[in-house]
Short mmCIF file of C-alpha atoms in Angstrom, two decimals:
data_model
loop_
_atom_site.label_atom_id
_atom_site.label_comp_id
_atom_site.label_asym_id
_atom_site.label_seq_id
_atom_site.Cartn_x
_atom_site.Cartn_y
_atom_site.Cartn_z
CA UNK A 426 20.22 66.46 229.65
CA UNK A 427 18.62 63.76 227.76
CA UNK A 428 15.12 63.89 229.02
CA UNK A 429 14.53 67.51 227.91
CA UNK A 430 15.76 65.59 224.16
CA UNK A 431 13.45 62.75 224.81
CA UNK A 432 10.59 66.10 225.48
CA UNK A 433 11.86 67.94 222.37
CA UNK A 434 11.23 64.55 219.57
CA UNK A 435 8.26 63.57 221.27
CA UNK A 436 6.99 67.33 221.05
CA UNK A 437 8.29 66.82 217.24
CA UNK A 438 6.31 63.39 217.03
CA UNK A 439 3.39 65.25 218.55
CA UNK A 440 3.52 68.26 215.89
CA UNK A 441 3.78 65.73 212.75
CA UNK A 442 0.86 63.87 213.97
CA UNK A 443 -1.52 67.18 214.03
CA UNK A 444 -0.06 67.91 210.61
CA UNK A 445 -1.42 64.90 209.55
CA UNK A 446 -5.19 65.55 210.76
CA UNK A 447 -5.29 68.87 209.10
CA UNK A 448 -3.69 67.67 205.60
CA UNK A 449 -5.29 64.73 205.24
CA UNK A 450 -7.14 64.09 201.50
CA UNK A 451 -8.86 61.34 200.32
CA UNK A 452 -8.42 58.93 197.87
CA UNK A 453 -10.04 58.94 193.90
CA UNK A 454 -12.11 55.50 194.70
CA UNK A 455 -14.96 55.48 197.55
CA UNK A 456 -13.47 52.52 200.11
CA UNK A 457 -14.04 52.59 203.62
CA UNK A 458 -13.07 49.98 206.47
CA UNK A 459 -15.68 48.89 208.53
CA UNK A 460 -13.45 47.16 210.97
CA UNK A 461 -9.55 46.98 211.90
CA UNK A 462 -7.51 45.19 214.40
CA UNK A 463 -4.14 46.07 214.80
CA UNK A 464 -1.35 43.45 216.72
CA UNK A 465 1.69 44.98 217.62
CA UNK A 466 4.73 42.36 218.89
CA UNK A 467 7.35 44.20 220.43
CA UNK A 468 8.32 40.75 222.64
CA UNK A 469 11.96 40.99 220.29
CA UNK A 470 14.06 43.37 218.20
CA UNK A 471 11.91 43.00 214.78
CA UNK A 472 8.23 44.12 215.49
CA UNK A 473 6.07 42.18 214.37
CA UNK A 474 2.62 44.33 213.08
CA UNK A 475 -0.53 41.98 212.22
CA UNK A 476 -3.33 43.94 211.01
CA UNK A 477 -6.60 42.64 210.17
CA UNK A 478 -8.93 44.68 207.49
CA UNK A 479 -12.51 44.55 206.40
CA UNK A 480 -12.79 46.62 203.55
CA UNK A 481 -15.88 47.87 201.84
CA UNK A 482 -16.78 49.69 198.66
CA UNK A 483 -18.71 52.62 199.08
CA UNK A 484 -19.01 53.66 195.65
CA UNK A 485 -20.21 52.86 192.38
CA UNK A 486 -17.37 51.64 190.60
CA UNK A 487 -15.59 48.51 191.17
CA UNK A 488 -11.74 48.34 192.27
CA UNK A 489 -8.82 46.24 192.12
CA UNK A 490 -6.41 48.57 194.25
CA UNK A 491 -5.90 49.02 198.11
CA UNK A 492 -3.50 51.32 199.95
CA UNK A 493 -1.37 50.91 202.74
CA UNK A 494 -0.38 54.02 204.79
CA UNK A 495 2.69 54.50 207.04
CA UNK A 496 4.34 57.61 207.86
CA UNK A 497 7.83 58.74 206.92
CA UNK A 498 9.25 57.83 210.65
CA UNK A 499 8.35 54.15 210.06
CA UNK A 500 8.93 53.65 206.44
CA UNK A 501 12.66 53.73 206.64
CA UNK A 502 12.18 50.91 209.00
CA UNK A 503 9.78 48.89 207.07
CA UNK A 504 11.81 45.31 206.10
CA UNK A 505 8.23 43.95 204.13
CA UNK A 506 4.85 44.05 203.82
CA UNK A 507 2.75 41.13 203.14
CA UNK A 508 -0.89 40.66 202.24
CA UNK A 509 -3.43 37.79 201.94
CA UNK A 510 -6.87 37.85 201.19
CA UNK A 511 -9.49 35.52 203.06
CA UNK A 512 -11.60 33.61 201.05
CA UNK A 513 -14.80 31.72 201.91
CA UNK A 514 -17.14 31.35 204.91
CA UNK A 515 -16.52 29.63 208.45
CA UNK A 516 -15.40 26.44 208.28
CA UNK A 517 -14.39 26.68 204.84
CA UNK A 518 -11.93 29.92 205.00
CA UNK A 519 -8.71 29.77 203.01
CA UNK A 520 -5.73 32.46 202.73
CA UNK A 521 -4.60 33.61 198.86
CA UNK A 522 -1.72 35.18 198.65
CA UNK A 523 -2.12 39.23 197.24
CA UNK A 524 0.49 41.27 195.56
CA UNK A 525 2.07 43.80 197.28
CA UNK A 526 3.55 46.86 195.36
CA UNK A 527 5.19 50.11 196.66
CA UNK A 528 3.43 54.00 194.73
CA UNK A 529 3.84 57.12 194.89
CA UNK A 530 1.15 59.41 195.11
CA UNK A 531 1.22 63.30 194.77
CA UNK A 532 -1.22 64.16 196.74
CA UNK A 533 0.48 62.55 199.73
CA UNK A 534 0.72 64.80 203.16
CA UNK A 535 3.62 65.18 204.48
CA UNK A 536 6.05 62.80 203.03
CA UNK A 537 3.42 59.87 203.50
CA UNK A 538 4.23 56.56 202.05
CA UNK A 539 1.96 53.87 200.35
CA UNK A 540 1.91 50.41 199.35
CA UNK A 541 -0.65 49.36 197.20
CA UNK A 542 -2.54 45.60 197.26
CA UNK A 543 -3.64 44.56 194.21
CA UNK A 544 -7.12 42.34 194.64
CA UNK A 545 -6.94 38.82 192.25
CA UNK A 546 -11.09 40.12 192.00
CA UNK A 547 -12.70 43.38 191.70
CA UNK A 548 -14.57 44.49 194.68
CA UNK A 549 -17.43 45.29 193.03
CA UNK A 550 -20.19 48.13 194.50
CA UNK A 551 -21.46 47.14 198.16
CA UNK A 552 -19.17 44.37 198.53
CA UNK A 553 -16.41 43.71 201.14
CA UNK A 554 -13.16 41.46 202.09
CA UNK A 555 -11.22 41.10 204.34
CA UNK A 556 -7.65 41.55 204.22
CA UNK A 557 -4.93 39.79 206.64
CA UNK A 558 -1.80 42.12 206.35
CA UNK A 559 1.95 41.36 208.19
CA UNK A 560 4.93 44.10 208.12
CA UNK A 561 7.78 43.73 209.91
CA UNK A 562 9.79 46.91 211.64
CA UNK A 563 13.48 46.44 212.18
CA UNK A 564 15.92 49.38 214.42
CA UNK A 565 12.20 50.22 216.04
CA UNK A 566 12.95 49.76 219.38
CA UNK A 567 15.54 52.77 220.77
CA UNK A 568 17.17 51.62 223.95
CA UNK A 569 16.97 54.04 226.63
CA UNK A 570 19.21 54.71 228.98
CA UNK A 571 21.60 53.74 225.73
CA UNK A 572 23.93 52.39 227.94
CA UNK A 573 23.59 50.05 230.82
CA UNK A 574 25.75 48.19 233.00
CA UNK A 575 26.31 43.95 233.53
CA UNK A 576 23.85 43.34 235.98
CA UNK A 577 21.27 45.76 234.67
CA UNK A 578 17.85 45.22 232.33
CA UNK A 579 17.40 46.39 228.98
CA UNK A 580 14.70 49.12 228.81
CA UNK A 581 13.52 50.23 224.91
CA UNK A 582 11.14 52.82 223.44
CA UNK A 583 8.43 52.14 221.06
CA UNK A 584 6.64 54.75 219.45
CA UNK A 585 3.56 54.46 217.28
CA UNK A 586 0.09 55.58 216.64
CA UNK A 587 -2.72 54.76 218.77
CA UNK A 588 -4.88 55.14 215.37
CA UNK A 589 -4.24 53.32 212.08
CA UNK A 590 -3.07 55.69 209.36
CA UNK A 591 -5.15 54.92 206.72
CA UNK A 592 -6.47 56.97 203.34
CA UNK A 593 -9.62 55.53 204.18
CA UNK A 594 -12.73 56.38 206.77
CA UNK A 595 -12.37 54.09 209.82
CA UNK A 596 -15.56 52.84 211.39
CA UNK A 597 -14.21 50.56 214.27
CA UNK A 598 -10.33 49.85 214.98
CA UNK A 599 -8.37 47.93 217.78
CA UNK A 600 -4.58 48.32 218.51
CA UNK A 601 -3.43 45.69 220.76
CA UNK A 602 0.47 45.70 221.59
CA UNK A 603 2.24 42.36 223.43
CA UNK A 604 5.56 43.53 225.26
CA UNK A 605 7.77 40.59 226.67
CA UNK A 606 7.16 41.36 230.56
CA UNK A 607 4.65 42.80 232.57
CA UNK A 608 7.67 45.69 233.30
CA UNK A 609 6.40 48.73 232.00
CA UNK A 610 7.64 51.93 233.08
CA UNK A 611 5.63 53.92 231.34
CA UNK A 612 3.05 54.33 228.25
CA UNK A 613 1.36 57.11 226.94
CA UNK A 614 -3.03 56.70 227.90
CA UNK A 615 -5.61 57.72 225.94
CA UNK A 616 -8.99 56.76 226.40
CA UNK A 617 -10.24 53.73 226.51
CA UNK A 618 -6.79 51.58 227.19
CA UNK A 619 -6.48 49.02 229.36
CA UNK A 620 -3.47 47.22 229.80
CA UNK A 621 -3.69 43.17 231.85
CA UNK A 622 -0.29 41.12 231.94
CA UNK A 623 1.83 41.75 228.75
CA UNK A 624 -0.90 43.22 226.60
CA UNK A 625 -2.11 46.83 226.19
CA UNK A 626 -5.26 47.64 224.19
CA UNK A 627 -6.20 50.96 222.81
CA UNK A 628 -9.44 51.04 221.51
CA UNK A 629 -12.06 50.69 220.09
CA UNK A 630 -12.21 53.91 218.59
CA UNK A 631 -14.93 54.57 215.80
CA UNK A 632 -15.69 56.94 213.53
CA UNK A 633 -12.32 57.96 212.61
CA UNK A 634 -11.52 60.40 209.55
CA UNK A 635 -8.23 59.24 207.29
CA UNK A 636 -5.09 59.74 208.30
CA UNK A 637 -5.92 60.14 211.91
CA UNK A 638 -2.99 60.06 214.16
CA UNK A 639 -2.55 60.03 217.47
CA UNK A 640 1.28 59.06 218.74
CA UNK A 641 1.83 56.68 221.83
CA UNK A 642 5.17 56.49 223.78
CA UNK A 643 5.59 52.93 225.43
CA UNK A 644 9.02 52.20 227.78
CA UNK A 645 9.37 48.89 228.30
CA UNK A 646 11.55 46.10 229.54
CA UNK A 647 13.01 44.05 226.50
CA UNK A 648 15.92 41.65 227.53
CA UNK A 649 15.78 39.94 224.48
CA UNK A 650 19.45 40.15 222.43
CA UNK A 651 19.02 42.42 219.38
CA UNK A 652 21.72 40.33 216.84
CA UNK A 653 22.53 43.04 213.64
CA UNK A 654 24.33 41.55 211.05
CA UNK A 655 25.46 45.00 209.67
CA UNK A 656 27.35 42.91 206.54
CA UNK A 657 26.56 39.47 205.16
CA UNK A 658 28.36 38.50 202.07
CA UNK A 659 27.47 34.75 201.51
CA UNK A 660 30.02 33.09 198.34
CA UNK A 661 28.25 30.19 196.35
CA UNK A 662 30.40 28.71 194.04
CA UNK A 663 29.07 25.60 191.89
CA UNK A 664 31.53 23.29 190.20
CA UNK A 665 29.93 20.48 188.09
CA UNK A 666 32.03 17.84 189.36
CA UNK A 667 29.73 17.54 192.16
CA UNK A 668 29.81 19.96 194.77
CA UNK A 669 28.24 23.32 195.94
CA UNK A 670 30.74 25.08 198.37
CA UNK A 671 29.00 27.91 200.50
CA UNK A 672 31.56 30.61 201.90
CA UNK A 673 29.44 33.16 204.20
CA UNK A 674 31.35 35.86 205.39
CA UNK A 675 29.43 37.67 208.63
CA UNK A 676 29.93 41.20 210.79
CA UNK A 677 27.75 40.94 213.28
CA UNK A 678 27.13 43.18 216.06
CA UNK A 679 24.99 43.84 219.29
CA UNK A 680 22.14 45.91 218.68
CA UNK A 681 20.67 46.87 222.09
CA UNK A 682 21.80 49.71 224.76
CA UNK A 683 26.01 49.77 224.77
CA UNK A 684 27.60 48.27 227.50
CA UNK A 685 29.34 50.22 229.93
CA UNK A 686 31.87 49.69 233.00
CA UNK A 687 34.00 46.28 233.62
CA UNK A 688 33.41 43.03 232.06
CA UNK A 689 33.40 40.19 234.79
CA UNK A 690 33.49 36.85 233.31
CA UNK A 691 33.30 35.60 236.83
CA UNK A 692 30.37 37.45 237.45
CA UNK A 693 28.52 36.35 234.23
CA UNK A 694 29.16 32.61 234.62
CA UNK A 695 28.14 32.46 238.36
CA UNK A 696 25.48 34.49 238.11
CA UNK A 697 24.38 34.12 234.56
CA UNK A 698 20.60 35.24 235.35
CA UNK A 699 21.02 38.34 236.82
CA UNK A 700 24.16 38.90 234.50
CA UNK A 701 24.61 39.95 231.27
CA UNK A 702 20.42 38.88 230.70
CA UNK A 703 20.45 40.73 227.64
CA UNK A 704 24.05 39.33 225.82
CA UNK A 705 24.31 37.35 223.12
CA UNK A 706 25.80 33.96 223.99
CA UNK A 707 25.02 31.61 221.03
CA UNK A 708 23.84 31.80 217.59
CA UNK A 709 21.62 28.98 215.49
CA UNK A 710 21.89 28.61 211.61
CA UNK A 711 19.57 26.88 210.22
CA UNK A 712 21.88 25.23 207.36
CA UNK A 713 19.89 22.93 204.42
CA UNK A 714 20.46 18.77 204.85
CA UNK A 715 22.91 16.89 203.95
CA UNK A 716 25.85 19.37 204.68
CA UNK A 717 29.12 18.44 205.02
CA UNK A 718 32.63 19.90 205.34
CA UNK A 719 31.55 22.84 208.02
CA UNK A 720 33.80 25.18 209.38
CA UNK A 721 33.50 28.54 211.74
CA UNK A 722 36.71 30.45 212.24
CA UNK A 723 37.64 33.79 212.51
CA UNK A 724 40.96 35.73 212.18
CA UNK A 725 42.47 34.08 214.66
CA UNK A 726 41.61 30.41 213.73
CA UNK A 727 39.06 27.87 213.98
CA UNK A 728 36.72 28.20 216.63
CA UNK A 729 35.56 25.16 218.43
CA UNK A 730 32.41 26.23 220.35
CA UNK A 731 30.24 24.90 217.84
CA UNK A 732 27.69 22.06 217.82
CA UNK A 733 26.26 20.30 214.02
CA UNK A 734 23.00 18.42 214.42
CA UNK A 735 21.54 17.35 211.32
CA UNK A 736 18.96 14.92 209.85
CA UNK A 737 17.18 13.99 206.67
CA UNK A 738 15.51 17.78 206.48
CA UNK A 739 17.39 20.09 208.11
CA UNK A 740 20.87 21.02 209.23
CA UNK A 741 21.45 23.14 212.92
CA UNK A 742 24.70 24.70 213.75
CA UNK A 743 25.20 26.30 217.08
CA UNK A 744 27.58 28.51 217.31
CA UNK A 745 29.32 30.29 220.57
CA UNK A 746 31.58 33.48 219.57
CA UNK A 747 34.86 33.46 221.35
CA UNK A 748 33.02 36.17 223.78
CA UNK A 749 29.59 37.33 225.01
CA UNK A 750 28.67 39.78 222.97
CA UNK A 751 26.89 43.11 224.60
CA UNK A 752 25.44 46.02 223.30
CA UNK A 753 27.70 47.76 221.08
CA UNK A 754 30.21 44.74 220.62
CA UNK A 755 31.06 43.40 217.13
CA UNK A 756 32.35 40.07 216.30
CA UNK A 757 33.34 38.89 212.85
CA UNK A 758 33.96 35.36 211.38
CA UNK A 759 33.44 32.77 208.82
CA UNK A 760 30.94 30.02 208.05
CA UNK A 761 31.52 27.48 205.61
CA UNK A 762 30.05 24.25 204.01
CA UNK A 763 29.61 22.04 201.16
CA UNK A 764 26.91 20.38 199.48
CA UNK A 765 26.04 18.02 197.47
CA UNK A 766 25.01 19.52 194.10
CA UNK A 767 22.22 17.42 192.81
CA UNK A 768 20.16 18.92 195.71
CA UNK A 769 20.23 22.33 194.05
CA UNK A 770 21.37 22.08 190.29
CA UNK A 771 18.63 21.20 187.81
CA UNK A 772 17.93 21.90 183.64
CA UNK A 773 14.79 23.54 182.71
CA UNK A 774 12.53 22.58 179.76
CA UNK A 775 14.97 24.93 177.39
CA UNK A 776 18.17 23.07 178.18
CA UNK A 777 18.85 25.76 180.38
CA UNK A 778 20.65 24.90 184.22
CA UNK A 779 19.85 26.59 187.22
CA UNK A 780 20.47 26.95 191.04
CA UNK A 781 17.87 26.76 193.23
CA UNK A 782 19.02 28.13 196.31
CA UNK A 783 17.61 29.84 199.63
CA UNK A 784 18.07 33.52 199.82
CA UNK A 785 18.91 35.30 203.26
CA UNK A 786 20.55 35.23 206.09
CA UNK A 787 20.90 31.11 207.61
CA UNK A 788 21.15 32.59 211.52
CA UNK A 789 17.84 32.33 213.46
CA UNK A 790 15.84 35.94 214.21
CA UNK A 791 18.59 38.19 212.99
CA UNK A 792 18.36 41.92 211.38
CA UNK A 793 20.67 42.19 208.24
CA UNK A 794 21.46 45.51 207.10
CA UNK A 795 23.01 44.92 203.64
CA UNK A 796 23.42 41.26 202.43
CA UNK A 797 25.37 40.29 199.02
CA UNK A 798 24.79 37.03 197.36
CA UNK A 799 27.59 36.45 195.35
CA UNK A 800 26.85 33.07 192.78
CA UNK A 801 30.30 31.56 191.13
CA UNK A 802 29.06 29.95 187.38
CA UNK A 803 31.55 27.13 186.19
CA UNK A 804 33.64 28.76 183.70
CA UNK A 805 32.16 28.81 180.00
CA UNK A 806 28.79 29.89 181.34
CA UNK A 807 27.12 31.93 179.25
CA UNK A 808 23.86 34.12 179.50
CA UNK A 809 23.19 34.26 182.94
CA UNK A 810 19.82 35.32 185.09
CA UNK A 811 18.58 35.60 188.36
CA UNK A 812 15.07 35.28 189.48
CA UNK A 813 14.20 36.32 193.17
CA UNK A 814 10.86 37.01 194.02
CA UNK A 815 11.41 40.72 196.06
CA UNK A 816 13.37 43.71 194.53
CA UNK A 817 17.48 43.30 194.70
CA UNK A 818 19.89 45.59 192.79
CA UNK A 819 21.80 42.67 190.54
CA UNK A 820 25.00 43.05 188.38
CA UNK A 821 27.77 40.84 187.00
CA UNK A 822 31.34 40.23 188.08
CA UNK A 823 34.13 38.03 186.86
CA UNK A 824 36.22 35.56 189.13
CA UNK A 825 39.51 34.02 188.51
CA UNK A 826 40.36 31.01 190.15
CA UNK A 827 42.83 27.98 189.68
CA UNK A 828 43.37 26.80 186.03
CA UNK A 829 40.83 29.29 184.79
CA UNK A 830 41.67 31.36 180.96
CA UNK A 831 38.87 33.89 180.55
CA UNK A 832 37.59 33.65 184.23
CA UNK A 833 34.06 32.33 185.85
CA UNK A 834 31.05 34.79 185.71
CA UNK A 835 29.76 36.03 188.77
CA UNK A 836 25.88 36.90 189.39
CA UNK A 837 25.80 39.35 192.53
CA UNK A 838 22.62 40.32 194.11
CA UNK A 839 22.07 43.10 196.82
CA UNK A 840 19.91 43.93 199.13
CA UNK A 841 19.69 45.78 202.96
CA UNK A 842 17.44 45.36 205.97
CA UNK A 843 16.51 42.12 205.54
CA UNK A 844 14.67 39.91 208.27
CA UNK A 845 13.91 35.82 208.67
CA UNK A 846 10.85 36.03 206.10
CA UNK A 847 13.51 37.07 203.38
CA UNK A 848 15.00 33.68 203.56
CA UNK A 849 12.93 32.67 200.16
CA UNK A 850 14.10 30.34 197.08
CA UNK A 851 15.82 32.19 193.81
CA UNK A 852 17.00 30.85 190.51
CA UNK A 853 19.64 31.48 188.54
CA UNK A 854 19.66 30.79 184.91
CA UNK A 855 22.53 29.89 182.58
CA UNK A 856 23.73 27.89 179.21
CA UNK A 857 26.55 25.62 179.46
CA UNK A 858 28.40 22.89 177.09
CA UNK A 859 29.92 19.91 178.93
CA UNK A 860 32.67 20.15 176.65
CA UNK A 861 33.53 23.13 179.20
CA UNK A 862 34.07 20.29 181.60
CA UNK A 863 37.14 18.80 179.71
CA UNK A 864 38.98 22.22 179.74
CA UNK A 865 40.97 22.20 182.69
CA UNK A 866 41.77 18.55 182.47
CA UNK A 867 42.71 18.71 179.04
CA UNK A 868 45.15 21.45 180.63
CA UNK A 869 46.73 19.54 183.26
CA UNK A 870 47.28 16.29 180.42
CA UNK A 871 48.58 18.82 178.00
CA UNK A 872 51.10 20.50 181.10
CA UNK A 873 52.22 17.17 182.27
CA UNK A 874 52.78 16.01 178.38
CA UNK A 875 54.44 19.23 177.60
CA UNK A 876 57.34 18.54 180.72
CA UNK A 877 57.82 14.80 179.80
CA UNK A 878 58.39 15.61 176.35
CA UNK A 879 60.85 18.59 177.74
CA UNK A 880 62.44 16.16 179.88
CA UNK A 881 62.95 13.70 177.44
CA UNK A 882 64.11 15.57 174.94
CA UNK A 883 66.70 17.35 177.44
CA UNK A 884 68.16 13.12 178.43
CA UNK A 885 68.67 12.54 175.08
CA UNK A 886 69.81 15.72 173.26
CA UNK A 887 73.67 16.80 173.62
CA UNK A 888 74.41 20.19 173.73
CA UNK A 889 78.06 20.16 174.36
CA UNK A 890 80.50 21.26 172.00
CA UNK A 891 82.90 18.55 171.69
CA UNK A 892 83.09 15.66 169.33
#
């Protein structure tokens, strides 16, 4: 039943490719590329797409602007896009850093998506550059068969374009993909491809009109654990008094094909390569230095399969969940540390404090659908801001904890399918008076006043109503 399916989308696939050959257009500026190279890394769950551009200008007028195509299967996908422009000659080559914007065009076929990279320098008439460009894909790779026993391998589909989409006219391109194993059971061939070891090459084609398209169907053997953190809500609460406490709450689930049959824990510990190759048995954070206080427990309790290693740069905590995870499983738990706050707490030329702290998921090479960073402000904060440098959604709560009167303002930034090149520095901004500070002791001196002036005057007063 499910290869007539598998017939029917690629059929689909097929049909959406054609209708992007016959409505292609153009864009208003006269660029063409003159070369491309296209590396596709399907060796784990996130793809990894490294595409090199030389880009000339055709026409008469200079331009600042360069698109990016992808079509509407992939977009939904698409975790970032990243652009750097090389600068100099041979020896003397350096990478700058290019802005990277999405736009919407109306004139785009078929529900085509674009990403425009804005040039630091006009690329004036007859000139060219060259343009190093990463995107990452995440949910990319669709297990098939989607479920598979213990002792089985992990078999995924990839499906892509043998031809860059591009606006532009495409003199010379290259695609070359890298799969984990030299098990292939199948890929779609189109003239010239070769394929040696773990690496397929399609190409070079030249002389290719925009948006060209021609889909490519790879199966593949990818034994590689696919860790989906479907919820991360990490908790940083400052308190001036010194410390930074970190509360990360985590669901976190097997991505790959489901597991099906018996689980034999005999099996998987005796036989631990041909077992379960695909599982999930540990997970690394990558925590900052000097952290203290760490826990990892779940609803049951503290878990103990855990090992800290840390030095004067970095923190590693290895975690073990209570069981292997497979495809399909879940497991949900808690991570939590302190820190020391002058690491991450500093004032700003307009008396202003902020938090300098690392955005993201701390687990190594993990997908994370939606991720809320939630930051506690001492109470008596006042005009808070956060500055992250990617789009979040961002709004304002208010927290009540022990001793507080009018509660501690929250800053709570949002964001889904994020991947390890998300974990990036923010800020966040605020005013406060250190006569805040005094608040909550002045509280407890005034409460403990209050009762031994109660219980004094209760010794010594008589209430009774004889003489």
């Amino acid at each position: 039943m499910e290869a007539p399916i598998r017939a029917t989308e690629f059929l689909r696939f097929t049909l959406l490719s054609l209708l992007f050959f016959v409505c292609r257009s153009s864009p208003s500026h006269d660029l063409l590329i003159s070369n491309a190279e296209r590396r596709i890394d399907l060796t784990s769950h996130i793809v990894k797409v490294y595409l090199t551009l030389k880009v000339e200008n055709a026409g008469s007028t200079p331009t600042s602007e360069i698109l990016l195509a992808f079509p509407p299967t992939q977009v939904d996908h698409l975790a970032t896009v990243e652009a750097l422009v090389t600068k100099g000659k041979r020896k003397k080559t350096t990478l700058a850093r290019l802005d990277v914007k999405p736009t919407e065009l109306p004139d785009a076929p078929n529900g085509t998506k674009y990403f425009t990279i804005y040039l630091a320098n006009p690329l004036n008439s007859g000139e060219s550059t060259t343009l190093e460009v990463l995107y990452l894909f995440t949910h990319s790779l669709e297990p098939f068969p989607a479920e598979i026993g213990q002792s089985e391998s992990q078999l995924v589909y990839y499906r892509d374009s043998a031809l860059i989409l591009s606006p532009y006219h495409i003199k010379q391109q290259t695609t070359f993909l890298k799969t984990p194993s030299t098990k292939v059971e199948s890929f779609t061939s189109m003239e010239p491809t070769n394929r040696a070891g773990t690496e397929m090459k399609y190409g070079p084609y030249e002389d290719r009109p925009p948006y060209s398209f021609s889909p490519i169907l790879i199966h593949f053997e990818n034994n590689s654990p696919f860790p989906v953190v479907e919820e991360l809500v990490r908790e940083v609460e400052i308190s001036h008094w010194g410390n930074l406490q970190v509360t990360e709450h985590y669901t976190l689930v097997h991505g790959g094909a489901r597991h099906k049959g018996v689980f034999s824990r005999v099996d998987y510990q005796s036989r631990p390569n041909l077992n379960g190759v695909s599982s999930l048995r540990y997970l690394l954070a990558r925590l900052p230095p000097r952290v203290h206080s760490v826990y990892y427990r779940d609803e049951i309790g503290n878990i103990s399969s855990s090992h800290l290693r840390t030095d004067s740069r970095k923190s590693e905590l290895e975690i073990e969940p209570r069981y292997p995870l497979f495809g399909g499983w879940k497991a949900t738990f808690v991570i939590g540390y302190g820190l020391p706050l002058q690491d991450f707490l500093f004032e700003s030329s307009d008396d202003r404090r902020y938090l300098n702290f690392t955005f993201g998921c701390p687990l190594l090479d993990t997908v994370v659908d939606k991720l809320t960073v939630k930051v506690v402000l001492p109470e008596g904060s006042k005009d808070p801001s956060a500055v992250v440098p990617f789009t979040v959604e961002q709004h304002l709560e208010t927290k009540y904890s022990y001793l507080d009167v009018v509660g501690r303002t929250v800053v709570v930034m949002e964001k889904k399918n994020l991947v390890p090149v998300h974990n990036s520095p923010f800020q966040v901004y605020y005013t406060f008076k250190p006569i805040f500070m005094l608040a909550e002791p002045l509280m407890l001196a005034s409460a403990f006043f209050l009762f031994f002036v109660a219980s004094v005057a209760y010794l010594h007063i008589d209430l009774s109503i004889r003489k």
